Tab-separated table of C-alpha atoms in Angstrom:
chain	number	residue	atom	x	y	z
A	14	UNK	CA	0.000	0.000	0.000
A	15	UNK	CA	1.511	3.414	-0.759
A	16	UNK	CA	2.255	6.339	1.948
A	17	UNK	CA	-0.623	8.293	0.017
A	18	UNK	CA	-3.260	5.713	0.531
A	19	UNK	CA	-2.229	5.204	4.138
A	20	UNK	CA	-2.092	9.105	5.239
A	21	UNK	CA	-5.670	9.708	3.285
A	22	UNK	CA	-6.969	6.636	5.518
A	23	UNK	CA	-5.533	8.266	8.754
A	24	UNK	CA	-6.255	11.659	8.638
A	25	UNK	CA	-9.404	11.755	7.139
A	26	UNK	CA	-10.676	8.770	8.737
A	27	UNK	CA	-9.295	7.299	12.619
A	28	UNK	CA	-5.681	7.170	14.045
A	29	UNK	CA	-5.170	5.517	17.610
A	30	UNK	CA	-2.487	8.031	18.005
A	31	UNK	CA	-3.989	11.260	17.232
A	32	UNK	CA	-4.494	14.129	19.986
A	33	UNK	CA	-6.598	16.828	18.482
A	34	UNK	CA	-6.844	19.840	21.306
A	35	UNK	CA	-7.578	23.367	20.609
A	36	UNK	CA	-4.037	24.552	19.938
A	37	UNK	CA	-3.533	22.001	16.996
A	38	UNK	CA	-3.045	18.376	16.304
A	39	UNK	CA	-0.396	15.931	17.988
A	40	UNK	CA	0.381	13.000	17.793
A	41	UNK	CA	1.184	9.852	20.484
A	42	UNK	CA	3.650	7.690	18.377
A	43	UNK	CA	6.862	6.981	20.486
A	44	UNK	CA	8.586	7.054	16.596
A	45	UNK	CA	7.516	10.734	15.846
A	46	UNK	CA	10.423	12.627	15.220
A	47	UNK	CA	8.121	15.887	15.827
A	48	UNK	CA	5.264	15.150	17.996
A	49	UNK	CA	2.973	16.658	15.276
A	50	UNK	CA	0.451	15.202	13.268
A	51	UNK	CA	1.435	15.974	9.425
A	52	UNK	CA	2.568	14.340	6.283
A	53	UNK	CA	6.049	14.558	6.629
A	54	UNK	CA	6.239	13.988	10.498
A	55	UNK	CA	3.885	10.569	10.251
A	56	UNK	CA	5.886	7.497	10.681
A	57	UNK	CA	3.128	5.371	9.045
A	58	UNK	CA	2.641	7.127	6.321
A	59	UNK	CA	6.708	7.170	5.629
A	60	UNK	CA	8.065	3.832	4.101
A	61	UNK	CA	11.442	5.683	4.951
A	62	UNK	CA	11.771	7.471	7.994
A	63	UNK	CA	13.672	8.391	11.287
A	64	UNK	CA	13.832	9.201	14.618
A	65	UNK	CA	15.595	8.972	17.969
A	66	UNK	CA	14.931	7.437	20.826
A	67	UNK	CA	16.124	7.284	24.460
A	68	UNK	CA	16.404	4.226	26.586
A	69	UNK	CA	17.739	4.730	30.035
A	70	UNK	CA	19.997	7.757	29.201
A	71	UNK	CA	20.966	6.367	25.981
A	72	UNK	CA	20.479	7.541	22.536
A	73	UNK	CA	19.690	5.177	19.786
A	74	UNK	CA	19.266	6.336	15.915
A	75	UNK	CA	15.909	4.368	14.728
A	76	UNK	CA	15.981	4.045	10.909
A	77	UNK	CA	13.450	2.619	8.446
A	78	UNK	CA	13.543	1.712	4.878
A	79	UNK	CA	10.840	0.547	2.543
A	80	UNK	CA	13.245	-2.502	1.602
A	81	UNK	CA	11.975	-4.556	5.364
A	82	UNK	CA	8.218	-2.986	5.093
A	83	UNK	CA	7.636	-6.536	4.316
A	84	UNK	CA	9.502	-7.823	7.655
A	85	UNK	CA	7.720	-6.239	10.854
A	86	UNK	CA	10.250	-7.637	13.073
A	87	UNK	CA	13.043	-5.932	11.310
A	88	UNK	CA	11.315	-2.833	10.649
A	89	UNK	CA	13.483	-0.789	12.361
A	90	UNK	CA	17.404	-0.760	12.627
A	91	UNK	CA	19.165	0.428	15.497
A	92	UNK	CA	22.212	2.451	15.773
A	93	UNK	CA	23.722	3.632	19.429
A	94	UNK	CA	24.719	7.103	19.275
A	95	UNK	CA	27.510	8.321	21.439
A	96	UNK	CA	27.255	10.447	24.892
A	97	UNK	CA	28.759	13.419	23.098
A	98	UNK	CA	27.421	15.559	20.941
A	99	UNK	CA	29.614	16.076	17.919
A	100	UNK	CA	30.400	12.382	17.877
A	101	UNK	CA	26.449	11.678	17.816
A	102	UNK	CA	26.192	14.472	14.837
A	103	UNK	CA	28.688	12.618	13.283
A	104	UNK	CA	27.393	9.211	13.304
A	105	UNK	CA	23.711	10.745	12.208
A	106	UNK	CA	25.554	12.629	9.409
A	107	UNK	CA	26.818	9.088	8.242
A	108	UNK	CA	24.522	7.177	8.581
A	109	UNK	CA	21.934	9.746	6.872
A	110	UNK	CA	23.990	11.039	4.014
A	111	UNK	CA	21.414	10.387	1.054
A	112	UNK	CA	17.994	10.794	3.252
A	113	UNK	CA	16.071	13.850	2.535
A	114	UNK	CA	17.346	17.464	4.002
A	115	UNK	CA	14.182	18.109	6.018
A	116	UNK	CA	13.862	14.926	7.978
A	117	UNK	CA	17.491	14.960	8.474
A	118	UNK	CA	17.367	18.635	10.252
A	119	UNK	CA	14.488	17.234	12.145
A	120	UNK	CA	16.472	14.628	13.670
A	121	UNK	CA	18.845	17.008	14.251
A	122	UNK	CA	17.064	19.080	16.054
A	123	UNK	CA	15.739	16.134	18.368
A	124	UNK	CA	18.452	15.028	19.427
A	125	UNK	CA	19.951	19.018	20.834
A	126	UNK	CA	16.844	19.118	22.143
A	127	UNK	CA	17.138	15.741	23.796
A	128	UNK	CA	20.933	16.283	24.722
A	129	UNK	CA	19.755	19.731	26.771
A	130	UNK	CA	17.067	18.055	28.840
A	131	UNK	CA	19.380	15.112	29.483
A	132	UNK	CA	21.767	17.969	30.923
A	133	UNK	CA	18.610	19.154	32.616
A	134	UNK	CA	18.113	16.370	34.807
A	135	UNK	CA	21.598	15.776	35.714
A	136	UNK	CA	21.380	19.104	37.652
A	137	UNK	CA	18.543	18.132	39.039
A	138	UNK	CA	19.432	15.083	40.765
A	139	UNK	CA	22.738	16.871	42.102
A	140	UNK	CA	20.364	19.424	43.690
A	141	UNK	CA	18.917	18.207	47.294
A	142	UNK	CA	14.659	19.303	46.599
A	143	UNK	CA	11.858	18.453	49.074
A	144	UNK	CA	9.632	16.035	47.350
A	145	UNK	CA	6.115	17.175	47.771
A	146	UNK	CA	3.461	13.893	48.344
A	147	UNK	CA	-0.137	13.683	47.971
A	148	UNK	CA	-1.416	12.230	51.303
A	149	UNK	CA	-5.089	10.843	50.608
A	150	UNK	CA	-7.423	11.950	53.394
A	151	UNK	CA	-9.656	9.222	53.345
A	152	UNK	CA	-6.654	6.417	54.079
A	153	UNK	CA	-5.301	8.505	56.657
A	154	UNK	CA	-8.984	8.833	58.402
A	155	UNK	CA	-8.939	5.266	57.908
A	156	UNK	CA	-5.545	4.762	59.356
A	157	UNK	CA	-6.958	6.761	62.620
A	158	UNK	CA	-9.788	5.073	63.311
A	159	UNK	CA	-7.901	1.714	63.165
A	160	UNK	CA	-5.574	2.942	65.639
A	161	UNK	CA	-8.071	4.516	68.264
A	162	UNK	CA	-10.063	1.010	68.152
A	163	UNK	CA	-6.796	-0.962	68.560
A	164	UNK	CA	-5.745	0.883	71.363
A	165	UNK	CA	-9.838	0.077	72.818
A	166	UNK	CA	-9.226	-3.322	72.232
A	167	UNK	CA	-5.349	-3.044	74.009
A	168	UNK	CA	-6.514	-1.310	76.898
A	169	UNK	CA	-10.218	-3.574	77.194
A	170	UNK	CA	-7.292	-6.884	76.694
A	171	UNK	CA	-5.054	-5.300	80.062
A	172	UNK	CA	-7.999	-4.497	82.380
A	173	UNK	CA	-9.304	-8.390	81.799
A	174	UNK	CA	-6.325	-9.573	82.331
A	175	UNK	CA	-5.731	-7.525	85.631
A	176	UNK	CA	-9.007	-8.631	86.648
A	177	UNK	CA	-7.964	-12.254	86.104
A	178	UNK	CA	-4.709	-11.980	88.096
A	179	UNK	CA	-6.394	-10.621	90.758
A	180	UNK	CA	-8.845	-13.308	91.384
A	181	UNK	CA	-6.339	-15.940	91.213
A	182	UNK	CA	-4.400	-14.144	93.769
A	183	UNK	CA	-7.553	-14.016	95.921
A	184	UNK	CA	-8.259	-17.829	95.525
A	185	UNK	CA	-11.422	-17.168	93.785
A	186	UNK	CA	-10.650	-20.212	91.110
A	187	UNK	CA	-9.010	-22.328	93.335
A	188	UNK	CA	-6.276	-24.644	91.947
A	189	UNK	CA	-5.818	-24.442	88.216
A	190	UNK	CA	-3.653	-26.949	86.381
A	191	UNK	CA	-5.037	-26.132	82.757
A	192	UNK	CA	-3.310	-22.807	82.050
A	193	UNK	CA	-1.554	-21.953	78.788
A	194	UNK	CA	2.390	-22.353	79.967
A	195	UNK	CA	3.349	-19.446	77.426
A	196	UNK	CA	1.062	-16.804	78.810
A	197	UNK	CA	1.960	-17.555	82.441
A	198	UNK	CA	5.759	-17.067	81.713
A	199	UNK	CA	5.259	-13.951	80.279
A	200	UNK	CA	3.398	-12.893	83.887
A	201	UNK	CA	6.259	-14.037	85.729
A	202	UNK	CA	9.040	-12.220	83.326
A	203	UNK	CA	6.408	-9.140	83.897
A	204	UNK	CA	6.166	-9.225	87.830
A	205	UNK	CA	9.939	-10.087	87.814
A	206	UNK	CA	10.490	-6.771	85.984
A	207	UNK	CA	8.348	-4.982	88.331
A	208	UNK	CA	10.262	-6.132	91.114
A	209	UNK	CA	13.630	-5.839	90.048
A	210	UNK	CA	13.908	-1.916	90.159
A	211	UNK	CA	12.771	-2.449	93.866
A	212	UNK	CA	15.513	-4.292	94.269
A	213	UNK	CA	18.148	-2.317	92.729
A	214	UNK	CA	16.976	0.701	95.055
A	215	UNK	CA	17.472	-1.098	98.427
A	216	UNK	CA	21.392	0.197	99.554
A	217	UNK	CA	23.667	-2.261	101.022
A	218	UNK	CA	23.862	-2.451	104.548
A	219	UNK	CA	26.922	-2.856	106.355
A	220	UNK	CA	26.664	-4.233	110.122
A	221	UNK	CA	29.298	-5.448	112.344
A	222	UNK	CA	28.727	-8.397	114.747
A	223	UNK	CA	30.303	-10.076	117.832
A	224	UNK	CA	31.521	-13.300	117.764
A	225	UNK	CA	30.161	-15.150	120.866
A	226	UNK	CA	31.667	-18.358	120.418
A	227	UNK	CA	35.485	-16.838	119.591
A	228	UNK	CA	34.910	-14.329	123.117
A	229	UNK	CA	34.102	-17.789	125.552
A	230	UNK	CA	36.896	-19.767	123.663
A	231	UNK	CA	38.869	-16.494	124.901
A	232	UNK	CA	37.617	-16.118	128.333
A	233	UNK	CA	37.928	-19.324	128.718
A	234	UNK	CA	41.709	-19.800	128.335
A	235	UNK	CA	41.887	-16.079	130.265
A	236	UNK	CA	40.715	-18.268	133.413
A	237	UNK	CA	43.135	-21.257	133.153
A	238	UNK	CA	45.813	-20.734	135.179
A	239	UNK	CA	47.949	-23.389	134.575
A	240	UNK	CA	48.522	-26.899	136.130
A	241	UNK	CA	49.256	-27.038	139.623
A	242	UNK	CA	53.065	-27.336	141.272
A	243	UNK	CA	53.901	-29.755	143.774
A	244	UNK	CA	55.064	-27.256	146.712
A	245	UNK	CA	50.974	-25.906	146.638
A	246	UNK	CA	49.656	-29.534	147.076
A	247	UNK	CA	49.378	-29.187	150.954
A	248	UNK	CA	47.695	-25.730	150.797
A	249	UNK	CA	45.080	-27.321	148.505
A	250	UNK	CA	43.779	-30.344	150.255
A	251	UNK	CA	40.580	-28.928	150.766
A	252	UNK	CA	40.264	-28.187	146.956
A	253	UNK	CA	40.760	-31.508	145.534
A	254	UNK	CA	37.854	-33.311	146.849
A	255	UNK	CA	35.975	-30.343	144.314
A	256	UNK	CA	38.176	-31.044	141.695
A	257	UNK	CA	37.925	-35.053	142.349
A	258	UNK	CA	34.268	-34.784	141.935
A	259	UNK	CA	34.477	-32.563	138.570
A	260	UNK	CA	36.438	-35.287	137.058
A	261	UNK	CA	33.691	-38.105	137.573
A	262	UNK	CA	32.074	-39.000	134.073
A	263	UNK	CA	28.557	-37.240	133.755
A	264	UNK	CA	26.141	-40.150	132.553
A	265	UNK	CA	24.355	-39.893	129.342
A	266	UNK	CA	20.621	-40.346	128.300
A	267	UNK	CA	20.020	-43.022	126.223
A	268	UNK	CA	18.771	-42.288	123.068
A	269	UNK	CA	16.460	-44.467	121.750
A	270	UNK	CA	13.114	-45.644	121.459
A	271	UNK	CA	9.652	-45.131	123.648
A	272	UNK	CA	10.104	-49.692	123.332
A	273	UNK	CA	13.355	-49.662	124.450
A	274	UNK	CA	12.852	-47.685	127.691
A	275	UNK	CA	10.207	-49.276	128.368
A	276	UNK	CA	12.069	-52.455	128.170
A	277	UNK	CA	14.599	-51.457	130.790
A	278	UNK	CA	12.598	-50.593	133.405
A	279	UNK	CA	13.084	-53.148	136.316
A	280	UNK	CA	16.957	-53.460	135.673
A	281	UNK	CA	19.971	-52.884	138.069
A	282	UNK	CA	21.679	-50.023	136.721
A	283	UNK	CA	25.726	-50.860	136.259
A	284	UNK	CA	26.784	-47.237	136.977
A	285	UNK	CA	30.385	-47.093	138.154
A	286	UNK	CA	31.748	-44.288	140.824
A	287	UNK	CA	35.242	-43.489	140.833
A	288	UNK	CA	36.852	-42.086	143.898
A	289	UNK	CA	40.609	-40.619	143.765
A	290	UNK	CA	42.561	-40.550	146.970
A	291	UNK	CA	46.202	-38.537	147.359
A	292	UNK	CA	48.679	-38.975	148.998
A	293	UNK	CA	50.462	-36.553	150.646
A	294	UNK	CA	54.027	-38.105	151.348
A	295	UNK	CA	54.065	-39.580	147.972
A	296	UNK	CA	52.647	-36.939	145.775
A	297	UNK	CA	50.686	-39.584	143.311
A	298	UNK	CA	47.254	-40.730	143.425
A	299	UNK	CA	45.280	-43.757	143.224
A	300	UNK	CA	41.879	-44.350	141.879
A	301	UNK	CA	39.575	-47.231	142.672
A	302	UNK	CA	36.464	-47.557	140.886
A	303	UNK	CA	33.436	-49.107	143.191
A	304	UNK	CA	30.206	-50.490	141.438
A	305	UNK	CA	27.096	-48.552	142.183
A	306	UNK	CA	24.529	-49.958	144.508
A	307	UNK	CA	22.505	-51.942	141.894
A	308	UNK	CA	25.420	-53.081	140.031
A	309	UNK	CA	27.031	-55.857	142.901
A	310	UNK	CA	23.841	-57.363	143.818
Protein backbone atom coordinates (compact mmCIF):
# COMPACT_ATOMS: atom_id res chain seq x y z
CA UNK A 1 0.00 0.00 0.00
CA UNK A 2 1.51 3.41 -0.76
CA UNK A 3 2.26 6.34 1.95
CA UNK A 4 -0.62 8.29 0.02
CA UNK A 5 -3.26 5.71 0.53
CA UNK A 6 -2.23 5.20 4.14
CA UNK A 7 -2.09 9.10 5.24
CA UNK A 8 -5.67 9.71 3.29
CA UNK A 9 -6.97 6.64 5.52
CA UNK A 10 -5.53 8.27 8.75
CA UNK A 11 -6.26 11.66 8.64
CA UNK A 12 -9.40 11.75 7.14
CA UNK A 13 -10.68 8.77 8.74
CA UNK A 14 -9.30 7.30 12.62
CA UNK A 15 -5.68 7.17 14.04
CA UNK A 16 -5.17 5.52 17.61
CA UNK A 17 -2.49 8.03 18.01
CA UNK A 18 -3.99 11.26 17.23
CA UNK A 19 -4.49 14.13 19.99
CA UNK A 20 -6.60 16.83 18.48
CA UNK A 21 -6.84 19.84 21.31
CA UNK A 22 -7.58 23.37 20.61
CA UNK A 23 -4.04 24.55 19.94
CA UNK A 24 -3.53 22.00 17.00
CA UNK A 25 -3.05 18.38 16.30
CA UNK A 26 -0.40 15.93 17.99
CA UNK A 27 0.38 13.00 17.79
CA UNK A 28 1.18 9.85 20.48
CA UNK A 29 3.65 7.69 18.38
CA UNK A 30 6.86 6.98 20.49
CA UNK A 31 8.59 7.05 16.60
CA UNK A 32 7.52 10.73 15.85
CA UNK A 33 10.42 12.63 15.22
CA UNK A 34 8.12 15.89 15.83
CA UNK A 35 5.26 15.15 18.00
CA UNK A 36 2.97 16.66 15.28
CA UNK A 37 0.45 15.20 13.27
CA UNK A 38 1.43 15.97 9.42
CA UNK A 39 2.57 14.34 6.28
CA UNK A 40 6.05 14.56 6.63
CA UNK A 41 6.24 13.99 10.50
CA UNK A 42 3.88 10.57 10.25
CA UNK A 43 5.89 7.50 10.68
CA UNK A 44 3.13 5.37 9.04
CA UNK A 45 2.64 7.13 6.32
CA UNK A 46 6.71 7.17 5.63
CA UNK A 47 8.06 3.83 4.10
CA UNK A 48 11.44 5.68 4.95
CA UNK A 49 11.77 7.47 7.99
CA UNK A 50 13.67 8.39 11.29
CA UNK A 51 13.83 9.20 14.62
CA UNK A 52 15.59 8.97 17.97
CA UNK A 53 14.93 7.44 20.83
CA UNK A 54 16.12 7.28 24.46
CA UNK A 55 16.40 4.23 26.59
CA UNK A 56 17.74 4.73 30.03
CA UNK A 57 20.00 7.76 29.20
CA UNK A 58 20.97 6.37 25.98
CA UNK A 59 20.48 7.54 22.54
CA UNK A 60 19.69 5.18 19.79
CA UNK A 61 19.27 6.34 15.92
CA UNK A 62 15.91 4.37 14.73
CA UNK A 63 15.98 4.05 10.91
CA UNK A 64 13.45 2.62 8.45
CA UNK A 65 13.54 1.71 4.88
CA UNK A 66 10.84 0.55 2.54
CA UNK A 67 13.25 -2.50 1.60
CA UNK A 68 11.97 -4.56 5.36
CA UNK A 69 8.22 -2.99 5.09
CA UNK A 70 7.64 -6.54 4.32
CA UNK A 71 9.50 -7.82 7.66
CA UNK A 72 7.72 -6.24 10.85
CA UNK A 73 10.25 -7.64 13.07
CA UNK A 74 13.04 -5.93 11.31
CA UNK A 75 11.32 -2.83 10.65
CA UNK A 76 13.48 -0.79 12.36
CA UNK A 77 17.40 -0.76 12.63
CA UNK A 78 19.17 0.43 15.50
CA UNK A 79 22.21 2.45 15.77
CA UNK A 80 23.72 3.63 19.43
CA UNK A 81 24.72 7.10 19.28
CA UNK A 82 27.51 8.32 21.44
CA UNK A 83 27.26 10.45 24.89
CA UNK A 84 28.76 13.42 23.10
CA UNK A 85 27.42 15.56 20.94
CA UNK A 86 29.61 16.08 17.92
CA UNK A 87 30.40 12.38 17.88
CA UNK A 88 26.45 11.68 17.82
CA UNK A 89 26.19 14.47 14.84
CA UNK A 90 28.69 12.62 13.28
CA UNK A 91 27.39 9.21 13.30
CA UNK A 92 23.71 10.74 12.21
CA UNK A 93 25.55 12.63 9.41
CA UNK A 94 26.82 9.09 8.24
CA UNK A 95 24.52 7.18 8.58
CA UNK A 96 21.93 9.75 6.87
CA UNK A 97 23.99 11.04 4.01
CA UNK A 98 21.41 10.39 1.05
CA UNK A 99 17.99 10.79 3.25
CA UNK A 100 16.07 13.85 2.54
CA UNK A 101 17.35 17.46 4.00
CA UNK A 102 14.18 18.11 6.02
CA UNK A 103 13.86 14.93 7.98
CA UNK A 104 17.49 14.96 8.47
CA UNK A 105 17.37 18.64 10.25
CA UNK A 106 14.49 17.23 12.15
CA UNK A 107 16.47 14.63 13.67
CA UNK A 108 18.84 17.01 14.25
CA UNK A 109 17.06 19.08 16.05
CA UNK A 110 15.74 16.13 18.37
CA UNK A 111 18.45 15.03 19.43
CA UNK A 112 19.95 19.02 20.83
CA UNK A 113 16.84 19.12 22.14
CA UNK A 114 17.14 15.74 23.80
CA UNK A 115 20.93 16.28 24.72
CA UNK A 116 19.76 19.73 26.77
CA UNK A 117 17.07 18.05 28.84
CA UNK A 118 19.38 15.11 29.48
CA UNK A 119 21.77 17.97 30.92
CA UNK A 120 18.61 19.15 32.62
CA UNK A 121 18.11 16.37 34.81
CA UNK A 122 21.60 15.78 35.71
CA UNK A 123 21.38 19.10 37.65
CA UNK A 124 18.54 18.13 39.04
CA UNK A 125 19.43 15.08 40.76
CA UNK A 126 22.74 16.87 42.10
CA UNK A 127 20.36 19.42 43.69
CA UNK A 128 18.92 18.21 47.29
CA UNK A 129 14.66 19.30 46.60
CA UNK A 130 11.86 18.45 49.07
CA UNK A 131 9.63 16.03 47.35
CA UNK A 132 6.11 17.17 47.77
CA UNK A 133 3.46 13.89 48.34
CA UNK A 134 -0.14 13.68 47.97
CA UNK A 135 -1.42 12.23 51.30
CA UNK A 136 -5.09 10.84 50.61
CA UNK A 137 -7.42 11.95 53.39
CA UNK A 138 -9.66 9.22 53.34
CA UNK A 139 -6.65 6.42 54.08
CA UNK A 140 -5.30 8.50 56.66
CA UNK A 141 -8.98 8.83 58.40
CA UNK A 142 -8.94 5.27 57.91
CA UNK A 143 -5.55 4.76 59.36
CA UNK A 144 -6.96 6.76 62.62
CA UNK A 145 -9.79 5.07 63.31
CA UNK A 146 -7.90 1.71 63.17
CA UNK A 147 -5.57 2.94 65.64
CA UNK A 148 -8.07 4.52 68.26
CA UNK A 149 -10.06 1.01 68.15
CA UNK A 150 -6.80 -0.96 68.56
CA UNK A 151 -5.74 0.88 71.36
CA UNK A 152 -9.84 0.08 72.82
CA UNK A 153 -9.23 -3.32 72.23
CA UNK A 154 -5.35 -3.04 74.01
CA UNK A 155 -6.51 -1.31 76.90
CA UNK A 156 -10.22 -3.57 77.19
CA UNK A 157 -7.29 -6.88 76.69
CA UNK A 158 -5.05 -5.30 80.06
CA UNK A 159 -8.00 -4.50 82.38
CA UNK A 160 -9.30 -8.39 81.80
CA UNK A 161 -6.32 -9.57 82.33
CA UNK A 162 -5.73 -7.53 85.63
CA UNK A 163 -9.01 -8.63 86.65
CA UNK A 164 -7.96 -12.25 86.10
CA UNK A 165 -4.71 -11.98 88.10
CA UNK A 166 -6.39 -10.62 90.76
CA UNK A 167 -8.84 -13.31 91.38
CA UNK A 168 -6.34 -15.94 91.21
CA UNK A 169 -4.40 -14.14 93.77
CA UNK A 170 -7.55 -14.02 95.92
CA UNK A 171 -8.26 -17.83 95.52
CA UNK A 172 -11.42 -17.17 93.79
CA UNK A 173 -10.65 -20.21 91.11
CA UNK A 174 -9.01 -22.33 93.33
CA UNK A 175 -6.28 -24.64 91.95
CA UNK A 176 -5.82 -24.44 88.22
CA UNK A 177 -3.65 -26.95 86.38
CA UNK A 178 -5.04 -26.13 82.76
CA UNK A 179 -3.31 -22.81 82.05
CA UNK A 180 -1.55 -21.95 78.79
CA UNK A 181 2.39 -22.35 79.97
CA UNK A 182 3.35 -19.45 77.43
CA UNK A 183 1.06 -16.80 78.81
CA UNK A 184 1.96 -17.55 82.44
CA UNK A 185 5.76 -17.07 81.71
CA UNK A 186 5.26 -13.95 80.28
CA UNK A 187 3.40 -12.89 83.89
CA UNK A 188 6.26 -14.04 85.73
CA UNK A 189 9.04 -12.22 83.33
CA UNK A 190 6.41 -9.14 83.90
CA UNK A 191 6.17 -9.22 87.83
CA UNK A 192 9.94 -10.09 87.81
CA UNK A 193 10.49 -6.77 85.98
CA UNK A 194 8.35 -4.98 88.33
CA UNK A 195 10.26 -6.13 91.11
CA UNK A 196 13.63 -5.84 90.05
CA UNK A 197 13.91 -1.92 90.16
CA UNK A 198 12.77 -2.45 93.87
CA UNK A 199 15.51 -4.29 94.27
CA UNK A 200 18.15 -2.32 92.73
CA UNK A 201 16.98 0.70 95.05
CA UNK A 202 17.47 -1.10 98.43
CA UNK A 203 21.39 0.20 99.55
CA UNK A 204 23.67 -2.26 101.02
CA UNK A 205 23.86 -2.45 104.55
CA UNK A 206 26.92 -2.86 106.36
CA UNK A 207 26.66 -4.23 110.12
CA UNK A 208 29.30 -5.45 112.34
CA UNK A 209 28.73 -8.40 114.75
CA UNK A 210 30.30 -10.08 117.83
CA UNK A 211 31.52 -13.30 117.76
CA UNK A 212 30.16 -15.15 120.87
CA UNK A 213 31.67 -18.36 120.42
CA UNK A 214 35.48 -16.84 119.59
CA UNK A 215 34.91 -14.33 123.12
CA UNK A 216 34.10 -17.79 125.55
CA UNK A 217 36.90 -19.77 123.66
CA UNK A 218 38.87 -16.49 124.90
CA UNK A 219 37.62 -16.12 128.33
CA UNK A 220 37.93 -19.32 128.72
CA UNK A 221 41.71 -19.80 128.33
CA UNK A 222 41.89 -16.08 130.26
CA UNK A 223 40.71 -18.27 133.41
CA UNK A 224 43.13 -21.26 133.15
CA UNK A 225 45.81 -20.73 135.18
CA UNK A 226 47.95 -23.39 134.58
CA UNK A 227 48.52 -26.90 136.13
CA UNK A 228 49.26 -27.04 139.62
CA UNK A 229 53.06 -27.34 141.27
CA UNK A 230 53.90 -29.76 143.77
CA UNK A 231 55.06 -27.26 146.71
CA UNK A 232 50.97 -25.91 146.64
CA UNK A 233 49.66 -29.53 147.08
CA UNK A 234 49.38 -29.19 150.95
CA UNK A 235 47.70 -25.73 150.80
CA UNK A 236 45.08 -27.32 148.50
CA UNK A 237 43.78 -30.34 150.26
CA UNK A 238 40.58 -28.93 150.77
CA UNK A 239 40.26 -28.19 146.96
CA UNK A 240 40.76 -31.51 145.53
CA UNK A 241 37.85 -33.31 146.85
CA UNK A 242 35.97 -30.34 144.31
CA UNK A 243 38.18 -31.04 141.70
CA UNK A 244 37.92 -35.05 142.35
CA UNK A 245 34.27 -34.78 141.93
CA UNK A 246 34.48 -32.56 138.57
CA UNK A 247 36.44 -35.29 137.06
CA UNK A 248 33.69 -38.10 137.57
CA UNK A 249 32.07 -39.00 134.07
CA UNK A 250 28.56 -37.24 133.76
CA UNK A 251 26.14 -40.15 132.55
CA UNK A 252 24.35 -39.89 129.34
CA UNK A 253 20.62 -40.35 128.30
CA UNK A 254 20.02 -43.02 126.22
CA UNK A 255 18.77 -42.29 123.07
CA UNK A 256 16.46 -44.47 121.75
CA UNK A 257 13.11 -45.64 121.46
CA UNK A 258 9.65 -45.13 123.65
CA UNK A 259 10.10 -49.69 123.33
CA UNK A 260 13.36 -49.66 124.45
CA UNK A 261 12.85 -47.68 127.69
CA UNK A 262 10.21 -49.28 128.37
CA UNK A 263 12.07 -52.46 128.17
CA UNK A 264 14.60 -51.46 130.79
CA UNK A 265 12.60 -50.59 133.40
CA UNK A 266 13.08 -53.15 136.32
CA UNK A 267 16.96 -53.46 135.67
CA UNK A 268 19.97 -52.88 138.07
CA UNK A 269 21.68 -50.02 136.72
CA UNK A 270 25.73 -50.86 136.26
CA UNK A 271 26.78 -47.24 136.98
CA UNK A 272 30.39 -47.09 138.15
CA UNK A 273 31.75 -44.29 140.82
CA UNK A 274 35.24 -43.49 140.83
CA UNK A 275 36.85 -42.09 143.90
CA UNK A 276 40.61 -40.62 143.77
CA UNK A 277 42.56 -40.55 146.97
CA UNK A 278 46.20 -38.54 147.36
CA UNK A 279 48.68 -38.98 149.00
CA UNK A 280 50.46 -36.55 150.65
CA UNK A 281 54.03 -38.11 151.35
CA UNK A 282 54.06 -39.58 147.97
CA UNK A 283 52.65 -36.94 145.78
CA UNK A 284 50.69 -39.58 143.31
CA UNK A 285 47.25 -40.73 143.42
CA UNK A 286 45.28 -43.76 143.22
CA UNK A 287 41.88 -44.35 141.88
CA UNK A 288 39.58 -47.23 142.67
CA UNK A 289 36.46 -47.56 140.89
CA UNK A 290 33.44 -49.11 143.19
CA UNK A 291 30.21 -50.49 141.44
CA UNK A 292 27.10 -48.55 142.18
CA UNK A 293 24.53 -49.96 144.51
CA UNK A 294 22.50 -51.94 141.89
CA UNK A 295 25.42 -53.08 140.03
CA UNK A 296 27.03 -55.86 142.90
CA UNK A 297 23.84 -57.36 143.82
Amino acid sequence: MSDDVIWHCIRHNHCSFMAKITTGIFCRNPYNATGICNRSSCPLANSRYATIRDHDGIFYLYMKTAERAHLPNKLWERVKLPRNYEKAMEVINKHLEFWPKLLVHKIKQRLTKMTQYRIRMRKLQLKVREKVMTMPRKETQRHLRRMDKAEKAAQLEKNIESELKERLKKGVYGDIYNYPFKEFDTILEMEKDDVAPAEEEEEEEVEYVEGDDEMDDMEDIEDFGGLPDDEDDDDNDGETDEDDLSDEPVAKKPKGRGSDLRSNIGKKSKKLITEVERDDDMGTRRRTRIPGKGAGQ
